[in-house]
Amino acid sequence: MNFVKRAGITLWARKGRSLLLVLTSTVILVFVMAGLIIQNAALTAANNAANAVGSTVSLSANREKMFEQMKASQSSASSTSNSETKPTAITMPTATVKQVKKIAALANVSSYNITNNASVNANSFKAVTTTTTSNAMGGGPMGGENNSGDIQVNGVSLTAATSSFTDGSAKITSGRGIKASDQGTNNVVIESELASANKVKVGQTITVKTTADDAKTVKLTVVGIYKVKTATDGFQRNDPSNTIYGSYTLANTINGTENVASNVTFTMAEPAKTTAFVKAAKKYIDTDKLTLTSDASQYKTAAANMKNVAAFASKIVWLVSIAGILILGLIIILITRERRREIGVLVALGESKPKVVAQLFTELLAILIVALGIATAAGNGVSGVIGKQLVQQQTTQQMQSANGGLPGGGAGQNGGPGGGQKPSGNMGGGPMGTRGGMTKTAELQTAMTPVAVAELGGVAFLIAVLSVSGAAFSILRMRPKQILQAD
Amino acid sequence: MTLEIKHLTHWYTDRDHKLYEDVNLTFESGRFYAIVGESGSGKTTLLSFLAGLDEPREGDILVDGVSIKEIGLTKFRQKYVSTIFQAYNLLNTMTAFQNVQTALAITGSIHAKDKAYILDQLARVGIDEEKAHKNVQRLSGGEQQRVAIVRALLVDAPIVAADEATGNLDHENSQKIVDLFAELAHEFGKTVILITHDRDVASRADEQLLLQNHVFEPI
Ligand SMILES: Nc1ncnc2c1ncn2[C@@H]1O[C@H](COP(=O)(O)OP(=O)(O)O)[C@@H](O)[C@H]1O
Ligand SMILES: [Mg+2]
């Protein structure tokens, strides 16, 4: 271990040179680290995208087929000139709860959410009116059976799994959301503005009237109040405050239907197996009437984009590492040439050449360890900046895509799956609406640091080994006689 | 212990310009040898062979009949011979004390951890404690050479080979060093081979060899 001591003495005696090497190594390692951070972050982001983006499949009416049928029936109607008595009274086909449960029993389904909508009129209270409210707006939603009421009932399995609650546009402010145990009850969650305008509190009951010709009064129990972020865009038929959430069974009760599941969102456990799921699920439905829409393609694009970034980052890591090895290697070789005499003296004293190489290696390793420390300390800053940037990019895209509309969002939401938001930018856009994007991205920063440091240590070690081997080659070839001769 | 040079023939680049041809020499332990010769005659080259730093084109060097190649050149340098060169003997990054200590550690000497002993020996050649703890680059050329000599003398090698070891020293100091060499041969039984151009120094040796016309002749 004598060479370790010599390494220490040499490093101390040549402080200037050591410091310069530390600085050079630090710069190289910071570059390598930046690459590793981007790589890890991109991979994490790709996984997040896989988990967050493409994990849903929605079951709904096959609108395309319905439009075709509608057109056909319209043209036949006009030809027989039986005319306007029955304009477009078509019923949207729906799945049954039984079907849904069968599909949900398939592999890879982690959860599902049934959404049924109904329209009612306020009875014991008043609906909120907005200046833009107008029924004259054409192109109403297709989802509801009736759309003449002033209150919209969104029946769901769980509010917690419903897009407006998962993307943050709606939030429970008091009481609780709708749960599975609310099935078969008249429990509802109402909007805060509606609640305050009518002085309704959690625990109280309200009544609504169905819109059918023989209007019935339905008693509803308020179990929670939610607040919606007003995103009134003027095209909305109804004030968003007039939306009441209840169980999907409540919507069935109001609509006078039974076991209907007009919209279902299945959340995939493994997004990669979405296609297989869709294929299997199609066996349980009549594809002429119902359709299964997955956003797997978007997930794939998003994941592929991020994997590209990761691949690019790994190329950067390699490039910088190779450049670092070359730069440090050249410096070490130059320094070694300068140290010919020192090496010659050691060899003449009977030191073995491998131990001389070991001394050089120890010196460089010590330098790289110090550099690694500095780079890691600096890297926390670097990773913070990069991490923030990535998180920001991700969240902005999340917001955009959330507004773009998720599939199965129920009536009133325009746009089909994907909402026309193409995944843009490097960090993969696409809808990432569901399931806490923020908590996922927050992990991004902390999760990569130990990994990055370990990998960086590996790179540093590799640099040390390869740089010193270059010098070792010349040392092992050295003849002490040549080294020690006077000039 | 006997150190033998057998059928030594050497040239550097031109086979027709041989430094020596079929040289045979024997060095016995307990004796002090001086080799003199003109500059460029090949004295340093011979020392590089004796120190196991280089290998001759032809011939062999034997220790008690065993070729040093058989012993292994690294081991030979470590255990059998200690060498003092004309220049660049010391590790520039270290103090005088550290230089000696490093050499003792490499050769596995029992004195490697004996700080007082090392300082004592350095003091014998005029390197006091203060100087001993200075980086060797802060010492004069003569002082550096004395450190190198002490270092060579302290490692327990049976052969001590020195190339112009007294070249940088004044008369008084060079006498002191020569005394040391003589003492090593006569009292410690080492084989001492000293290359010099100083006739005074050479005359102190038990045997003098003159390298001339590719051969060594006793004077
Ligand atoms: N490595 C070498 N390569 C080629 N020629 C050398 C080398 N070393 C020494 N010489 C030549 O060999 C001759 C003897 O050199 P050297 O042994 O140093 O002589 P001395 O020590 O007696 O002055 C000189 O002519 C010198 O130029
Ligand atoms: Mg010479």
XYZ file of C-alpha atoms and ligand atoms in Angstrom:
734
model
C 0.000 0.000 0.000
C 3.076 2.150 -0.234
C 1.862 3.457 -3.587
C -1.266 4.885 -1.971
C 0.888 6.952 0.353
C 3.036 8.076 -2.569
C -0.111 9.039 -4.465
C -1.176 11.170 -1.519
C 2.226 12.847 -1.225
C 2.325 13.543 -4.953
C -1.195 14.976 -5.052
C -0.378 17.237 -2.127
C 2.989 18.306 -3.471
C 1.502 19.141 -6.851
C -1.513 21.022 -5.533
C -1.873 23.204 -8.591
C -1.828 20.295 -10.964
C -4.233 18.318 -8.757
C -6.626 21.241 -8.605
C -6.553 21.630 -12.359
C -7.301 17.956 -12.819
C -10.132 18.183 -10.306
C -11.628 21.111 -12.215
C -11.307 19.412 -15.588
C -12.808 16.206 -14.233
C -15.617 18.112 -12.538
C -16.571 19.838 -15.767
C -16.565 16.520 -17.630
C -18.557 14.795 -14.909
C -21.116 17.596 -14.750
C -21.717 17.125 -18.461
C -21.990 13.386 -18.040
C -24.327 13.954 -15.118
C -26.556 16.306 -17.078
C -26.853 13.614 -19.726
C -27.640 10.967 -17.150
C -30.221 13.187 -15.490
C -31.974 13.847 -18.776
C -31.814 10.162 -19.619
C -33.246 9.069 -16.288
C -35.841 11.803 -16.281
C -36.914 10.950 -19.799
C -37.194 7.277 -18.918
C -39.179 8.112 -15.805
C -41.330 10.426 -17.854
C -41.821 7.693 -20.437
C -42.982 5.356 -17.707
C -45.234 8.028 -16.278
C -46.626 8.603 -19.715
C -47.205 4.899 -20.076
C -49.027 4.838 -16.784
C -50.825 8.107 -17.094
C -51.469 8.647 -20.771
C -52.667 5.569 -22.436
C -54.228 3.707 -19.680
C -57.880 4.045 -20.533
C -60.311 2.453 -22.952
C -63.787 3.852 -23.263
C -66.922 2.009 -24.169
C -69.622 4.133 -25.719
C -72.156 4.274 -28.495
C -70.788 3.773 -31.969
C -71.630 7.255 -33.138
C -70.285 6.818 -36.604
C -72.624 3.919 -37.239
C -75.442 5.843 -35.599
C -74.952 8.825 -37.878
C -75.011 6.553 -40.890
C -78.237 4.990 -39.743
C -79.671 8.362 -38.922
C -78.880 9.705 -42.377
C -80.336 6.632 -43.986
C -83.527 6.886 -42.010
C -83.770 10.620 -42.673
C -83.454 10.198 -46.415
C -85.978 7.409 -46.435
C -88.249 9.525 -44.292
C -88.085 12.467 -46.688
C -88.638 10.245 -49.686
C -91.843 8.961 -48.233
C -92.614 12.592 -47.382
C -94.084 11.398 -44.176
C -92.070 14.323 -42.926
C -91.456 16.138 -39.694
C -93.572 14.315 -37.225
C -90.669 12.260 -35.931
C -87.555 14.332 -36.505
C -84.503 12.608 -35.076
C -85.818 10.529 -32.298
C -83.077 8.014 -32.195
C -81.951 6.296 -29.070
C -78.272 5.915 -28.476
C -77.335 2.275 -27.932
C -75.875 1.547 -24.569
C -74.072 -1.268 -22.847
C -75.570 -3.058 -19.896
C -73.981 -3.110 -16.473
C -73.738 -6.868 -16.845
C -71.684 -6.482 -20.023
C -69.476 -3.951 -18.302
C -68.832 -6.283 -15.392
C -67.848 -9.063 -17.774
C -65.443 -6.800 -19.604
C -64.099 -5.467 -16.327
C -63.321 -9.024 -15.280
C -60.831 -9.315 -18.148
C -57.154 -9.215 -17.382
C -55.395 -5.840 -17.285
C -58.366 -3.813 -16.033
C -57.334 -1.976 -12.897
C -60.583 -0.050 -12.491
C -63.572 1.193 -14.433
C -65.963 4.061 -14.271
C -69.508 4.026 -15.591
C -70.985 7.345 -16.660
C -74.678 7.849 -17.324
C -76.272 11.194 -17.846
C -79.708 12.484 -17.235
C -81.416 15.815 -17.487
C -83.845 17.102 -14.861
C -85.449 20.329 -13.776
C -84.748 22.015 -10.500
C -87.685 21.751 -8.173
C -86.930 22.623 -4.559
C -84.220 25.045 -5.656
C -83.228 27.279 -8.534
C -80.705 26.501 -11.228
C -77.835 28.921 -11.636
C -78.242 31.166 -14.625
C -75.447 32.744 -16.563
C -75.497 35.539 -19.070
C -74.411 33.246 -21.832
C -77.022 30.667 -21.098
C -78.983 29.992 -24.192
C -80.796 27.042 -25.468
C -80.535 28.369 -28.947
C -77.058 27.004 -29.298
C -77.108 24.284 -31.904
C -75.337 21.007 -31.838
C -76.222 19.957 -28.376
C -74.719 16.961 -26.733
C -75.520 13.575 -27.979
C -75.195 11.804 -24.689
C -78.375 12.557 -22.852
C -81.722 11.006 -23.558
C -83.400 14.315 -22.943
C -81.790 17.671 -22.900
C -84.539 19.970 -21.997
C -83.884 20.148 -18.237
C -81.895 22.852 -16.546
C -80.010 20.473 -14.302
C -77.594 17.920 -15.655
C -77.155 14.739 -13.635
C -73.845 13.042 -14.264
C -74.098 9.514 -12.990
C -70.758 7.912 -12.313
C -69.267 4.959 -10.454
C -66.824 7.110 -8.580
C -66.313 10.842 -8.763
C -62.708 10.215 -7.841
C -62.253 8.368 -11.138
C -64.130 10.907 -13.207
C -62.115 13.043 -15.561
C -63.165 16.473 -14.293
C -62.106 15.428 -10.781
C -58.882 13.724 -11.843
C -57.740 16.563 -14.059
C -58.374 19.058 -11.286
C -61.153 21.061 -12.933
C -63.523 19.967 -10.167
C -62.764 19.458 -6.513
C -64.765 18.267 -3.515
C -64.853 21.117 -1.005
C -67.107 19.652 1.644
C -68.727 16.339 2.343
C -67.535 13.530 0.092
C -67.587 12.361 -3.493
C -69.705 9.607 -5.029
C -68.514 6.114 -4.158
C -69.437 2.608 -5.190
C -71.616 2.350 -2.089
C -73.808 5.116 -3.483
C -75.131 2.743 -6.121
C -78.871 2.441 -5.794
C -79.115 5.567 -3.614
C -80.154 9.094 -4.412
C -76.990 10.595 -2.961
C -75.571 13.470 -4.944
C -72.753 15.967 -4.980
C -73.657 19.490 -6.071
C -71.638 22.460 -7.169
C -70.736 25.120 -4.582
C -72.290 28.008 -6.486
C -75.566 26.164 -6.806
C -75.354 25.232 -3.148
C -74.705 28.754 -1.905
C -77.278 30.314 -4.198
C -79.885 28.003 -2.715
C -78.376 27.789 0.772
C -78.052 24.026 0.557
C -75.635 22.249 2.863
C -74.286 18.732 3.045
C -76.848 16.399 4.592
C -79.849 18.304 3.286
C -82.192 17.041 0.615
C -83.273 18.698 -2.598
C -85.826 17.688 -5.165
C -85.799 17.654 -8.933
C -88.442 16.903 -11.537
C -87.877 14.561 -14.422
C -88.368 15.934 -17.888
C -90.645 13.167 -19.046
C -94.241 14.044 -19.888
C -95.436 12.559 -16.632
C -92.829 14.440 -14.594
C -91.959 12.744 -11.352
C -90.315 14.384 -8.375
C -87.082 12.810 -7.228
C -85.649 13.463 -3.773
C -81.880 13.760 -3.675
C -79.604 13.723 -0.634
C -76.633 16.047 -0.816
C -73.583 14.164 0.485
C -70.957 16.523 -0.861
C -70.272 19.855 -2.461
C -67.702 20.345 -5.179
C -66.230 23.426 -6.729
C -65.701 23.683 -10.445
C -63.032 25.864 -11.981
C -65.102 28.074 -14.163
C -64.026 27.402 -17.661
C -67.121 28.852 -19.222
C -66.389 29.133 -22.872
C -69.675 30.622 -23.978
C -70.541 27.592 -26.018
C -71.664 25.714 -23.026
C -75.323 25.057 -23.061
C -75.593 25.114 -19.343
C -73.772 26.745 -16.532
C -71.310 24.170 -15.201
C -72.664 24.801 -11.713
C -75.866 23.079 -12.706
C -74.170 19.719 -12.956
C -75.001 17.293 -10.193
C -72.984 14.149 -9.669
C -74.651 11.007 -8.469
C -74.323 7.306 -8.962
C -74.837 6.007 -12.486
C -77.814 4.099 -11.087
C -79.435 7.417 -10.210
C -79.203 8.501 -13.847
C -80.837 5.214 -14.783
C -83.610 5.790 -12.284
C -84.280 9.266 -13.642
C -84.157 8.112 -17.237
C -86.417 5.221 -16.430
C -83.838 2.775 -17.657
C -82.263 -0.179 -15.944
C -78.737 -1.484 -15.881
C -77.672 0.948 -18.586
C -74.032 1.979 -18.855
C -73.876 4.554 -21.601
C -70.234 5.429 -21.171
C -67.583 3.338 -19.462
C -63.933 4.097 -18.977
C -61.700 1.137 -18.253
C -58.325 1.939 -16.756
C -55.567 -0.386 -17.873
C -53.102 -1.846 -15.427
C -50.509 -2.186 -18.174
C -50.935 0.329 -20.966
C -48.810 -1.776 -23.287
C -51.499 -4.464 -23.301
C -54.305 -2.107 -24.245
C -54.741 -3.494 -27.757
C -55.069 -7.036 -26.480
C -57.695 -5.870 -24.009
C -59.730 -4.111 -26.702
C -59.636 -7.233 -28.834
C -60.841 -9.393 -25.967
C -63.497 -6.909 -24.877
C -65.012 -6.668 -28.364
C -66.303 -10.213 -27.975
C -68.749 -8.983 -25.353
C -70.291 -6.153 -27.347
C -72.163 -5.559 -30.574
C -69.636 -3.502 -32.485
C -72.351 -2.108 -34.748
C -73.842 -0.348 -31.807
C -71.007 0.120 -29.377
C -67.429 1.025 -29.788
C -64.288 0.716 -27.713
C -61.895 3.600 -28.059
C -58.409 3.369 -26.683
C -55.840 6.081 -26.562
C -53.046 3.549 -26.916
C -51.740 5.168 -30.063
C -51.239 8.411 -28.202
C -49.601 6.637 -25.360
C -47.318 4.925 -27.836
C -46.399 8.195 -29.520
C -45.817 9.876 -26.207
C -43.768 7.006 -24.845
C -41.819 6.725 -28.085
C -41.085 10.448 -28.027
C -39.750 10.213 -24.520
C -37.762 7.115 -25.281
C -36.221 9.057 -28.142
C -35.180 11.743 -25.699
C -33.766 9.069 -23.414
C -31.875 7.509 -26.308
C -30.584 10.922 -27.319
C -29.538 11.616 -23.741
C -27.744 8.299 -23.530
C -25.872 9.238 -26.703
C -24.889 12.482 -25.012
C -23.692 10.506 -22.007
C -21.579 8.291 -24.233
C -20.225 11.176 -26.252
C -19.319 13.226 -23.214
C -17.848 10.176 -21.480
C -15.724 9.325 -24.489
C -14.681 12.954 -24.853
C -13.907 12.995 -21.129
C -11.866 9.827 -21.367
C -9.958 11.252 -24.321
C -9.329 14.614 -22.685
C -8.336 13.191 -19.310
C -6.431 10.375 -20.988
C -4.392 12.852 -23.016
C -3.743 15.004 -19.961
C -2.667 11.946 -17.980
C -0.371 10.776 -20.767
C 1.190 14.232 -21.020
C 1.634 14.405 -17.256
C 3.078 10.905 -17.246
C 5.646 11.866 -19.841
C 6.550 14.769 -17.628
C 6.887 12.301 -14.777
C 9.210 9.948 -16.621
C 12.054 10.671 -14.223
C 9.958 10.116 -11.133
C 8.758 6.821 -12.559
C 12.322 5.938 -13.548
C 13.568 6.565 -10.018
C 10.819 4.379 -8.597
C 11.566 1.593 -11.044
C 15.302 1.857 -10.362
C 14.581 1.559 -6.657
C 12.955 -1.747 -7.459
C 9.314 -0.705 -7.569
C 7.314 -2.874 -9.941
C 5.726 -1.183 -12.900
C 2.207 -2.381 -12.050
C 2.558 -0.638 -8.701
C 3.658 2.538 -10.441
C 0.534 2.270 -12.587
C -1.482 1.618 -9.426
C -0.096 4.823 -7.960
C -1.189 6.831 -10.994
C -4.574 5.145 -10.866
C -4.959 5.954 -7.177
C -4.077 9.580 -7.837
C -6.611 9.890 -10.631
C -9.242 8.029 -8.659
C -8.776 10.394 -5.722
C -9.128 13.336 -8.086
C -12.238 11.862 -9.641
C -13.778 11.170 -6.242
C -13.339 14.816 -5.292
C -14.670 15.832 -8.714
C -17.581 13.435 -8.253
C -18.383 15.090 -4.938
C -18.335 18.540 -6.494
C -20.261 17.369 -9.556
C -22.897 15.743 -7.355
C -23.259 18.879 -5.290
C -23.460 20.940 -8.468
C -25.614 18.231 -10.011
C -28.309 18.772 -7.402
C -28.603 22.276 -8.760
C -28.408 21.067 -12.346
C -30.927 18.316 -11.716
C -33.208 20.786 -10.002
C -33.188 23.030 -13.059
C -33.609 20.194 -15.541
C -36.188 18.488 -13.354
C -38.231 21.659 -13.004
C -38.108 22.223 -16.720
C -39.315 18.712 -17.387
C -42.051 18.924 -14.788
C -43.181 22.260 -16.148
C -43.294 20.993 -19.685
C -45.180 17.960 -18.590
C -47.733 19.831 -16.532
C -48.420 22.426 -19.200
C -49.036 19.664 -21.641
C -51.198 17.933 -19.112
C -53.311 21.040 -18.731
C -53.607 21.474 -22.461
C -54.622 17.919 -23.021
C -57.013 17.981 -20.110
C -58.811 20.862 -21.746
C -58.666 19.040 -25.010
C -61.097 16.560 -23.653
C -60.683 13.053 -22.493
C -62.628 10.248 -24.006
C -65.850 9.399 -22.314
C -66.201 12.732 -20.674
C -69.924 12.654 -20.930
C -72.278 15.073 -22.535
C -71.325 18.616 -23.143
C -67.692 17.984 -23.736
C -66.646 18.538 -27.243
C -64.146 16.496 -29.093
C -63.601 12.830 -29.097
C -60.623 11.020 -27.709
C -57.505 13.041 -27.865
C -59.358 16.204 -28.637
C -57.092 17.058 -31.539
C -54.151 17.763 -29.307
C -51.261 16.158 -31.066
C -48.425 15.103 -28.799
C -46.009 17.883 -29.303
C -42.506 18.662 -28.199
C -39.915 16.304 -26.970
C -41.334 15.436 -23.679
C -44.304 13.865 -25.281
C -47.583 15.576 -25.087
C -50.808 13.778 -25.391
C -53.379 13.593 -22.726
C -52.007 12.683 -19.378
C -55.062 13.789 -17.581
C -55.903 10.940 -15.330
C -54.284 10.089 -12.062
C -52.184 12.604 -10.249
C -49.609 13.815 -12.689
C -48.149 16.079 -10.081
C -47.243 13.365 -7.612
C -45.740 11.334 -10.420
C -43.618 14.186 -11.691
C -42.565 15.175 -8.207
C -40.920 11.769 -7.896
C -38.920 12.578 -10.968
C -36.359 14.692 -9.178
C -35.702 12.604 -6.120
C -35.834 9.222 -7.787
C -33.078 9.929 -10.266
C -30.453 11.417 -7.986
C -29.013 8.262 -6.367
C -29.214 6.437 -9.670
C -27.486 9.275 -11.470
C -24.766 9.459 -8.811
C -24.149 5.711 -8.970
C -23.986 5.801 -12.740
C -21.771 8.839 -12.602
C -19.444 6.992 -10.243
C -19.317 4.186 -12.766
C -18.474 6.592 -15.548
C -15.800 8.228 -13.373
C -14.283 4.841 -12.641
C -14.346 3.975 -16.326
C -12.646 7.286 -17.139
C -9.975 6.561 -14.513
C -9.344 3.037 -15.795
C -9.177 4.008 -19.455
C -7.157 7.190 -18.942
C -4.599 5.419 -16.818
C -4.365 2.462 -19.200
C -3.175 4.870 -21.858
C -0.464 6.093 -19.531
C 0.208 2.587 -18.243
C 0.962 1.433 -21.736
C 3.727 3.998 -22.032
C 5.026 3.313 -18.521
C 5.286 -0.416 -19.079
C 7.265 0.252 -22.242
C 9.628 2.650 -20.504
C 13.182 1.650 -19.986
C 14.496 3.126 -16.763
C 17.904 3.588 -18.316
C 16.450 5.948 -20.901
C 14.465 7.739 -18.261
C 17.376 8.412 -15.977
C 19.978 9.470 -18.485
C 21.083 13.045 -18.242
C 19.842 15.206 -21.076
C 28.805 -12.974 -2.917
C 30.297 -12.689 -6.365
C 29.039 -10.455 -9.160
C 30.192 -11.549 -12.580
C 30.011 -10.032 -16.044
C 30.288 -12.769 -18.672
C 31.016 -12.242 -22.376
C 29.479 -8.802 -22.377
C 29.178 -7.262 -25.823
C 27.064 -4.194 -26.442
C 26.254 -1.627 -29.071
C 23.426 0.843 -29.254
C 22.526 1.426 -32.858
C 25.407 0.329 -34.997
C 26.663 -3.206 -34.668
C 30.015 -2.066 -36.074
C 30.457 0.519 -33.313
C 30.561 -1.688 -30.282
C 30.954 -0.133 -26.832
C 32.557 -3.296 -25.483
C 33.381 -6.646 -26.889
C 33.450 -9.864 -24.864
C 34.068 -8.229 -21.495
C 34.542 -10.519 -18.491
C 34.755 -9.002 -15.014
C 34.333 -10.267 -11.461
C 33.374 -8.141 -8.454
C 33.733 -9.572 -4.943
C 31.831 -8.490 -1.856
C 33.750 -6.487 0.709
C 35.681 -4.681 -1.988
C 35.531 -1.169 -3.352
C 35.970 -0.783 -7.136
C 36.473 2.355 -9.171
C 35.872 2.500 -12.913
C 37.482 5.321 -14.831
C 37.393 6.142 -18.483
C 36.838 8.885 -21.015
C 33.509 10.496 -21.455
C 31.430 8.491 -23.898
C 33.424 5.327 -23.399
C 30.411 3.471 -21.954
C 30.732 3.714 -18.171
C 27.119 4.692 -17.519
C 25.940 1.990 -19.907
C 27.857 -0.611 -17.900
C 26.257 0.694 -14.719
C 22.795 0.387 -16.253
C 23.502 -3.305 -16.805
C 24.883 -3.774 -13.305
C 21.833 -1.999 -11.868
C 19.449 -4.233 -13.814
C 18.017 -1.258 -15.660
C 18.926 -2.433 -19.111
C 20.022 -5.593 -20.836
C 23.156 -6.028 -22.915
C 23.010 -7.236 -26.517
C 25.147 -10.207 -25.684
C 26.475 -11.750 -22.500
C 25.104 -12.061 -19.025
C 25.410 -10.779 -15.460
C 25.495 -13.370 -12.722
C 25.098 -13.240 -8.947
C 26.800 -16.245 -7.372
C 26.471 -17.990 -10.692
C 22.768 -17.179 -11.195
C 21.781 -14.924 -14.077
C 20.030 -11.767 -12.952
C 17.435 -12.475 -15.658
C 16.643 -15.634 -13.762
C 16.319 -13.668 -10.527
C 14.097 -11.163 -12.326
C 15.210 -7.619 -13.061
C 12.632 -5.974 -10.801
C 13.554 -8.202 -7.896
C 17.244 -7.725 -8.655
C 16.813 -3.931 -8.525
C 14.785 -4.183 -5.344
C 16.881 -6.632 -3.353
C 20.383 -6.827 -4.800
C 21.536 -3.468 -5.981
C 21.175 0.127 -5.007
C 22.120 2.694 -7.559
C 23.117 6.329 -7.518
C 22.908 8.157 -10.827
C 24.600 11.182 -12.256
C 21.387 13.162 -12.078
C 17.700 12.841 -11.278
C 17.960 10.450 -8.427
C 15.238 11.829 -6.245
C 11.479 12.030 -6.295
C 10.815 15.726 -6.793
C 7.469 15.710 -5.079
C 8.956 14.555 -1.791
C 11.157 15.759 1.014
C 14.636 14.302 1.574
C 13.256 12.255 4.425
C 10.333 10.946 2.334
C 12.715 10.017 -0.478
C 14.757 7.831 1.821
C 11.697 6.398 3.485
C 10.047 5.564 0.162
C 13.138 3.682 -0.982
C 13.258 1.751 2.268
C 9.583 0.897 1.947
C 9.950 -0.341 -1.632
C 12.920 -2.523 -0.776
C 11.190 -3.805 2.336
C 13.865 -2.529 4.715
C 13.346 -2.937 8.439
C 14.314 0.738 8.849
C 11.390 2.051 6.766
C 9.468 3.141 9.859
C 12.489 4.182 11.907
C 12.275 7.932 11.636
C 15.160 8.649 14.003
C 17.457 6.258 12.172
C 16.737 7.872 8.809
C 17.295 11.373 10.203
C 20.515 10.178 11.853
C 21.884 8.809 8.613
C 20.950 11.974 6.730
C 22.704 14.035 9.406
C 25.851 11.973 8.844
C 26.187 13.466 5.349
C 25.293 16.972 6.501
C 21.538 16.946 5.914
C 20.133 18.235 9.201
C 16.553 17.697 10.308
C 15.347 20.990 8.899
C 16.742 20.181 5.473
C 15.490 16.615 5.728
C 11.933 17.885 5.815
C 12.351 20.237 2.885
C 11.244 19.302 -0.576
C 14.380 18.044 -2.347
C 14.016 20.676 -5.057
C 14.841 23.275 -2.412
C 18.191 21.595 -1.736
C 21.397 22.311 -3.611
C 22.677 19.880 -6.237
C 25.317 18.590 -3.836
C 22.791 18.133 -1.053
C 20.477 16.281 -3.381
C 23.284 13.965 -4.347
C 24.065 13.293 -0.690
C 20.440 12.394 -0.053
C 20.618 9.959 -2.967
C 23.778 8.429 -1.535
C 22.287 8.008 1.927
C 19.263 6.421 0.335
C 21.416 3.948 -1.590
C 23.465 3.175 1.466
C 20.485 2.545 3.725
C 18.686 0.016 1.594
C 20.110 -3.368 2.475
C 21.405 -4.229 -0.993
C 24.644 -6.209 -1.247
C 25.743 -4.197 -4.288
C 26.102 -0.415 -4.375
C 26.662 1.092 -7.807
C 27.293 4.807 -8.210
C 27.734 6.931 -11.334
C 29.773 10.095 -10.757
C 28.284 10.184 -7.299
C 30.770 12.755 -6.096
C 30.733 14.819 -9.257
C 28.724 17.667 -7.763
C 30.474 17.736 -4.431
C 33.368 19.833 -3.168
C 36.546 18.121 -2.112
C 35.707 17.878 1.579
C 32.239 16.460 1.006
C 33.422 14.118 -1.696
C 36.034 12.760 0.745
C 33.261 12.132 3.281
C 31.242 10.227 0.690
C 34.199 8.164 -0.384
C 34.782 7.331 3.288
C 31.210 6.101 3.399
C 31.681 3.916 0.331
C 34.873 2.448 1.757
C 33.136 1.778 5.055
C 30.274 0.010 3.267
C 32.688 -2.283 1.489
C 35.076 -2.944 4.293
C 32.814 -2.961 7.337
C 29.486 -4.020 5.888
C 30.839 -6.385 3.270
C 29.076 -4.837 0.315
C 30.267 -4.806 -3.274
C 30.857 -1.142 -4.065
C 31.322 -0.060 -7.692
C 32.013 3.613 -8.210
C 32.259 5.304 -11.600
C 34.323 8.469 -11.472
C 36.516 10.729 -13.484
C 38.180 12.003 -10.308
C 41.590 10.347 -9.994
C 41.754 11.221 -6.280
C 38.499 9.430 -5.638
C 39.522 6.499 -7.776
C 42.753 6.119 -5.891
C 40.829 5.423 -2.687
C 39.364 2.251 -4.225
C 40.699 -1.252 -3.670
C 40.767 -1.826 -7.407
C 40.720 0.572 -10.344
C 39.529 -0.377 -13.827
C 40.145 1.724 -16.896
C 37.644 1.442 -19.732
C 39.559 2.001 -22.910
C 39.293 0.617 -26.433
C 36.203 -1.447 -25.619
C 37.844 -3.327 -22.772
C 38.468 -2.853 -19.027
C 42.064 -2.916 -17.895
C 43.170 -2.952 -14.259
C 45.351 -0.023 -13.274
N 20.137 5.094 -25.204
C 21.167 5.295 -26.048
N 20.954 5.173 -27.362
C 21.962 5.349 -28.236
N 23.189 5.650 -27.877
C 23.491 5.800 -26.564
C 22.480 5.618 -25.592
N 23.023 5.799 -24.350
C 24.312 6.101 -24.563
N 24.590 6.085 -25.870
C 25.924 6.312 -26.469
O 26.770 5.289 -25.975
C 28.007 5.861 -25.660
C 28.350 5.601 -24.201
O 27.546 6.375 -23.382
P 27.676 6.354 -21.800
O 27.587 4.930 -21.358
O 26.708 7.300 -21.244
O 29.170 6.885 -21.612
P 29.851 7.507 -20.334
O 28.992 7.319 -19.169
O 31.128 6.738 -20.242
O 30.107 8.918 -20.646
C 27.937 7.349 -25.991
O 28.507 7.530 -27.270
C 26.490 7.632 -26.027
O 26.211 8.613 -26.976
Mg 28.310 8.624 -17.884
